[in-house]
């Protein structure tokens, strides 16, 4: 649950391995054996206690380049996802893309 970037509410099935190698990927339905050989289901993640050392965006400033070229504005949503599947996403919630959402 803590390592996956999948949204457990809309895509709770994450592919861990395919043909013995790391795969990644999120799905709203279970993966077929042809596309993913090892998967896990994230629906129980809500019941887990989040570790205090879990990463968050708190006090992490964007670089000047992200501020100039990024799609977010302070008027609409001042928090920008800079990595992963939600890259370039904007939010008013500083915890939108962390485990602490």
Short mmCIF file of N, CA and C in Angstrom, two decimals:
data_model
loop_
_atom_site.label_atom_id
_atom_site.label_comp_id
_atom_site.label_asym_id
_atom_site.label_seq_id
_atom_site.Cartn_x
_atom_site.Cartn_y
_atom_site.Cartn_z
N UNK A 1 0.82 -1.21 0.00
CA UNK A 1 0.00 0.00 0.00
C UNK A 1 0.86 1.26 0.00
N UNK A 2 1.94 1.26 0.77
CA UNK A 2 2.74 2.47 0.90
C UNK A 2 3.65 2.71 -0.29
N UNK A 3 3.95 1.68 -1.06
CA UNK A 3 4.86 1.84 -2.19
C UNK A 3 4.14 2.10 -3.51
N UNK A 4 2.85 1.83 -3.56
CA UNK A 4 2.11 1.96 -4.81
C UNK A 4 1.67 3.40 -5.05
N UNK A 5 1.72 3.81 -6.31
CA UNK A 5 1.20 5.14 -6.66
C UNK A 5 -0.22 5.04 -7.22
N UNK A 6 -0.81 3.85 -7.17
CA UNK A 6 -2.18 3.65 -7.68
C UNK A 6 -3.19 4.24 -6.71
N UNK A 7 -4.26 4.78 -7.24
CA UNK A 7 -5.36 5.27 -6.42
C UNK A 7 -6.20 4.06 -6.04
N UNK A 8 -6.21 3.71 -4.77
CA UNK A 8 -6.88 2.48 -4.34
C UNK A 8 -8.40 2.56 -4.44
N UNK A 9 -8.95 3.74 -4.67
CA UNK A 9 -10.40 3.87 -4.82
C UNK A 9 -10.86 3.63 -6.24
N UNK A 10 -10.09 4.06 -7.24
CA UNK A 10 -10.51 3.92 -8.64
C UNK A 10 -9.71 2.88 -9.41
N UNK A 11 -8.52 2.56 -8.96
CA UNK A 11 -7.68 1.55 -9.64
C UNK A 11 -6.92 0.76 -8.59
N UNK A 12 -7.61 -0.12 -7.86
CA UNK A 12 -6.98 -0.80 -6.73
C UNK A 12 -6.06 -1.96 -7.08
N UNK A 13 -5.97 -2.33 -8.34
CA UNK A 13 -5.12 -3.46 -8.72
C UNK A 13 -3.81 -2.93 -9.29
N UNK A 14 -2.71 -3.25 -8.63
CA UNK A 14 -1.41 -2.80 -9.10
C UNK A 14 -0.58 -4.01 -9.53
N UNK A 15 0.05 -3.89 -10.69
CA UNK A 15 0.88 -4.98 -11.21
C UNK A 15 2.29 -4.84 -10.66
N UNK A 16 2.76 -5.88 -10.01
CA UNK A 16 4.09 -5.86 -9.41
C UNK A 16 5.15 -6.40 -10.36
N UNK A 17 4.83 -7.50 -11.05
CA UNK A 17 5.82 -8.14 -11.93
C UNK A 17 5.13 -8.75 -13.14
N UNK A 18 5.88 -8.72 -14.25
CA UNK A 18 5.43 -9.41 -15.45
C UNK A 18 6.63 -10.14 -16.04
N UNK A 19 6.49 -11.42 -16.26
CA UNK A 19 7.59 -12.27 -16.77
C UNK A 19 8.84 -12.16 -15.90
N UNK A 20 8.65 -12.04 -14.58
CA UNK A 20 9.78 -12.03 -13.65
C UNK A 20 10.41 -10.68 -13.40
N UNK A 21 10.08 -9.66 -14.20
CA UNK A 21 10.67 -8.34 -14.00
C UNK A 21 9.66 -7.35 -13.44
N UNK A 22 10.13 -6.26 -12.87
CA UNK A 22 9.20 -5.26 -12.34
C UNK A 22 8.33 -4.69 -13.46
N UNK A 23 7.11 -4.39 -13.14
CA UNK A 23 6.18 -3.93 -14.18
C UNK A 23 5.58 -2.58 -13.82
N UNK A 24 4.76 -2.51 -12.81
CA UNK A 24 4.05 -1.29 -12.47
C UNK A 24 2.78 -1.17 -13.27
N UNK A 25 1.93 -0.29 -12.89
CA UNK A 25 0.67 -0.07 -13.58
C UNK A 25 -0.51 -0.25 -12.65
N UNK A 26 -1.57 0.49 -12.92
CA UNK A 26 -2.78 0.48 -12.10
C UNK A 26 -3.97 0.07 -12.97
N UNK A 27 -4.93 -0.60 -12.35
CA UNK A 27 -6.11 -1.03 -13.10
C UNK A 27 -7.33 -1.05 -12.19
N UNK A 28 -8.49 -0.78 -12.77
CA UNK A 28 -9.74 -0.84 -12.02
C UNK A 28 -10.25 -2.29 -11.92
N UNK A 29 -9.72 -3.17 -12.75
CA UNK A 29 -10.08 -4.60 -12.72
C UNK A 29 -8.81 -5.43 -12.58
N UNK A 30 -8.99 -6.68 -12.18
CA UNK A 30 -7.82 -7.55 -12.02
C UNK A 30 -7.08 -7.71 -13.34
N UNK A 31 -5.75 -7.83 -13.25
CA UNK A 31 -4.92 -8.03 -14.43
C UNK A 31 -5.08 -9.47 -14.92
N UNK A 32 -4.94 -9.68 -16.20
CA UNK A 32 -4.95 -11.04 -16.74
C UNK A 32 -3.54 -11.61 -16.59
N UNK A 33 -3.41 -12.93 -16.51
CA UNK A 33 -2.08 -13.55 -16.39
C UNK A 33 -1.16 -13.22 -17.57
N UNK A 34 -1.74 -12.93 -18.73
CA UNK A 34 -0.93 -12.59 -19.90
C UNK A 34 -0.29 -11.20 -19.78
N UNK A 35 -0.93 -10.32 -19.03
CA UNK A 35 -0.40 -8.95 -18.93
C UNK A 35 0.30 -8.67 -17.61
N UNK A 36 0.07 -9.51 -16.60
CA UNK A 36 0.70 -9.28 -15.30
C UNK A 36 0.76 -10.61 -14.56
N UNK A 37 1.96 -11.04 -14.19
CA UNK A 37 2.11 -12.34 -13.53
C UNK A 37 2.04 -12.24 -12.01
N UNK A 38 2.22 -11.05 -11.43
CA UNK A 38 2.10 -10.88 -9.98
C UNK A 38 1.46 -9.52 -9.71
N UNK A 39 0.33 -9.54 -9.02
CA UNK A 39 -0.39 -8.30 -8.73
C UNK A 39 -0.83 -8.29 -7.27
N UNK A 40 -1.23 -7.14 -6.80
CA UNK A 40 -1.85 -7.07 -5.48
C UNK A 40 -3.03 -6.10 -5.56
N UNK A 41 -3.91 -6.25 -4.59
CA UNK A 41 -5.13 -5.46 -4.56
C UNK A 41 -5.06 -4.54 -3.35
N UNK A 42 -5.34 -3.26 -3.55
CA UNK A 42 -5.09 -2.24 -2.54
C UNK A 42 -6.31 -1.81 -1.73
N UNK A 43 -7.42 -2.54 -1.81
CA UNK A 43 -8.64 -2.05 -1.16
C UNK A 43 -8.52 -1.95 0.35
N UNK A 44 -7.63 -2.68 1.00
CA UNK A 44 -7.49 -2.60 2.45
C UNK A 44 -6.57 -1.50 2.93
N UNK A 45 -6.06 -0.69 2.04
CA UNK A 45 -5.09 0.35 2.42
C UNK A 45 -5.67 1.40 3.37
N UNK A 46 -6.96 1.66 3.30
CA UNK A 46 -7.57 2.65 4.18
C UNK A 46 -7.45 2.28 5.65
N UNK A 47 -7.33 0.99 5.94
CA UNK A 47 -7.29 0.52 7.32
C UNK A 47 -5.90 0.60 7.94
N UNK A 48 -4.88 0.87 7.15
CA UNK A 48 -3.51 0.91 7.66
C UNK A 48 -3.18 2.27 8.25
N UNK A 49 -2.38 2.26 9.30
CA UNK A 49 -1.91 3.50 9.89
C UNK A 49 -0.72 4.02 9.10
N UNK A 50 -0.74 5.27 8.73
CA UNK A 50 0.34 5.86 7.93
C UNK A 50 1.55 6.13 8.83
N UNK A 51 2.72 5.64 8.45
CA UNK A 51 3.92 5.89 9.26
C UNK A 51 4.23 7.39 9.34
N UNK A 52 4.75 7.82 10.46
CA UNK A 52 5.07 9.23 10.64
C UNK A 52 6.13 9.71 9.65
N UNK A 53 7.00 8.82 9.17
CA UNK A 53 8.06 9.23 8.25
C UNK A 53 7.63 9.12 6.79
N UNK A 54 6.35 8.94 6.52
CA UNK A 54 5.86 8.87 5.14
C UNK A 54 6.13 10.20 4.44
N UNK A 55 6.60 10.17 3.19
CA UNK A 55 6.91 11.41 2.47
C UNK A 55 5.68 12.28 2.26
N UNK A 56 5.88 13.56 2.27
CA UNK A 56 4.82 14.51 1.94
C UNK A 56 5.44 15.69 1.22
N UNK A 57 4.60 16.53 0.66
CA UNK A 57 5.08 17.72 -0.05
C UNK A 57 5.28 18.90 0.88
N UNK A 58 5.03 18.73 2.13
CA UNK A 58 5.12 19.82 3.08
C UNK A 58 6.51 20.47 3.03
N UNK A 59 6.52 21.76 2.88
CA UNK A 59 7.75 22.57 2.88
C UNK A 59 8.70 22.23 1.74
N UNK A 60 8.20 21.68 0.65
CA UNK A 60 9.04 21.38 -0.51
C UNK A 60 8.68 22.38 -1.61
N UNK A 61 9.60 23.25 -1.92
CA UNK A 61 9.34 24.29 -2.92
C UNK A 61 9.72 23.80 -4.31
N UNK A 62 8.96 24.24 -5.30
CA UNK A 62 9.28 23.92 -6.69
C UNK A 62 10.51 24.73 -7.13
N UNK A 63 11.22 24.19 -8.10
CA UNK A 63 12.35 24.94 -8.66
C UNK A 63 11.82 26.12 -9.46
N UNK A 64 12.67 27.06 -9.78
CA UNK A 64 12.26 28.22 -10.57
C UNK A 64 11.69 27.79 -11.92
N UNK A 65 12.31 26.75 -12.52
CA UNK A 65 11.83 26.29 -13.83
C UNK A 65 10.39 25.77 -13.73
N UNK A 66 10.11 24.97 -12.69
CA UNK A 66 8.74 24.48 -12.52
C UNK A 66 7.76 25.63 -12.31
N UNK A 67 8.20 26.64 -11.57
CA UNK A 67 7.30 27.78 -11.31
C UNK A 67 7.03 28.58 -12.59
N UNK A 68 8.02 28.71 -13.46
CA UNK A 68 7.84 29.46 -14.69
C UNK A 68 7.11 28.65 -15.76
N UNK A 69 7.46 27.36 -15.89
CA UNK A 69 6.92 26.54 -16.98
C UNK A 69 5.76 25.65 -16.57
N UNK A 70 5.51 25.51 -15.28
CA UNK A 70 4.46 24.59 -14.80
C UNK A 70 3.07 25.10 -15.10
N UNK A 71 2.08 24.20 -15.12
CA UNK A 71 0.72 24.57 -15.49
C UNK A 71 -0.10 25.19 -14.37
N UNK A 72 0.38 25.13 -13.13
CA UNK A 72 -0.42 25.61 -11.99
C UNK A 72 -0.18 27.09 -11.73
N UNK A 73 -1.20 27.72 -11.25
CA UNK A 73 -1.07 29.11 -10.82
C UNK A 73 -1.48 29.20 -9.37
N UNK A 74 -0.93 30.17 -8.66
CA UNK A 74 -1.28 30.32 -7.25
C UNK A 74 -2.74 30.71 -7.07
N UNK A 75 -3.36 31.27 -8.09
CA UNK A 75 -4.76 31.65 -7.98
C UNK A 75 -5.68 30.43 -8.01
N UNK A 76 -5.33 29.41 -8.81
CA UNK A 76 -6.22 28.26 -8.96
C UNK A 76 -5.83 27.09 -8.07
N UNK A 77 -4.57 26.73 -8.10
CA UNK A 77 -4.08 25.60 -7.31
C UNK A 77 -2.57 25.71 -7.22
N UNK A 78 -2.09 25.91 -6.05
CA UNK A 78 -0.67 26.22 -5.91
C UNK A 78 0.22 25.00 -5.72
N UNK A 79 -0.34 23.79 -5.70
CA UNK A 79 0.46 22.59 -5.53
C UNK A 79 0.50 21.80 -6.82
N UNK A 80 1.71 21.42 -7.24
CA UNK A 80 1.96 20.76 -8.51
C UNK A 80 2.64 19.42 -8.28
N UNK A 81 2.14 18.38 -8.93
CA UNK A 81 2.82 17.08 -8.90
C UNK A 81 3.92 17.10 -9.96
N UNK A 82 5.16 16.81 -9.55
CA UNK A 82 6.30 16.91 -10.47
C UNK A 82 6.82 15.56 -10.94
N UNK A 83 6.32 14.45 -10.38
CA UNK A 83 6.79 13.12 -10.77
C UNK A 83 5.62 12.14 -10.79
N UNK A 84 5.80 11.03 -11.50
CA UNK A 84 4.84 9.94 -11.46
C UNK A 84 3.66 10.11 -12.39
N UNK A 85 2.63 9.27 -12.16
CA UNK A 85 1.49 9.23 -13.06
C UNK A 85 0.64 10.49 -13.03
N UNK A 86 0.73 11.30 -11.99
CA UNK A 86 -0.04 12.53 -11.89
C UNK A 86 0.80 13.77 -12.25
N UNK A 87 1.96 13.55 -12.87
CA UNK A 87 2.86 14.66 -13.20
C UNK A 87 2.10 15.76 -13.94
N UNK A 88 2.36 16.99 -13.59
CA UNK A 88 1.74 18.21 -14.10
C UNK A 88 0.33 18.43 -13.55
N UNK A 89 -0.12 17.59 -12.63
CA UNK A 89 -1.44 17.79 -12.02
C UNK A 89 -1.39 18.90 -10.99
N UNK A 90 -2.44 19.68 -10.91
CA UNK A 90 -2.52 20.80 -9.97
C UNK A 90 -3.57 20.50 -8.90
N UNK A 91 -3.35 21.03 -7.71
CA UNK A 91 -4.29 20.81 -6.63
C UNK A 91 -4.23 21.96 -5.63
N UNK A 92 -5.32 22.15 -4.92
CA UNK A 92 -5.33 23.09 -3.80
C UNK A 92 -4.92 22.38 -2.51
N UNK A 93 -4.84 21.04 -2.56
CA UNK A 93 -4.51 20.23 -1.40
C UNK A 93 -3.04 19.80 -1.45
N UNK A 94 -2.25 20.22 -0.48
CA UNK A 94 -0.82 19.90 -0.50
C UNK A 94 -0.55 18.41 -0.32
N UNK A 95 -1.52 17.64 0.12
CA UNK A 95 -1.34 16.21 0.30
C UNK A 95 -2.01 15.39 -0.79
N UNK A 96 -2.39 16.01 -1.89
CA UNK A 96 -3.12 15.34 -2.97
C UNK A 96 -2.41 14.10 -3.48
N UNK A 97 -1.10 14.12 -3.59
CA UNK A 97 -0.37 13.01 -4.21
C UNK A 97 0.54 12.29 -3.23
N UNK A 98 0.22 12.33 -1.97
CA UNK A 98 1.03 11.63 -0.99
C UNK A 98 0.19 10.59 -0.29
N UNK A 99 0.80 9.76 0.48
CA UNK A 99 0.12 8.73 1.24
C UNK A 99 -0.81 9.36 2.27
N UNK A 100 -0.58 10.58 2.63
CA UNK A 100 -1.38 11.22 3.67
C UNK A 100 -2.66 11.88 3.13
N UNK A 101 -3.11 11.52 1.95
CA UNK A 101 -4.36 12.09 1.43
C UNK A 101 -5.55 11.43 2.06
#
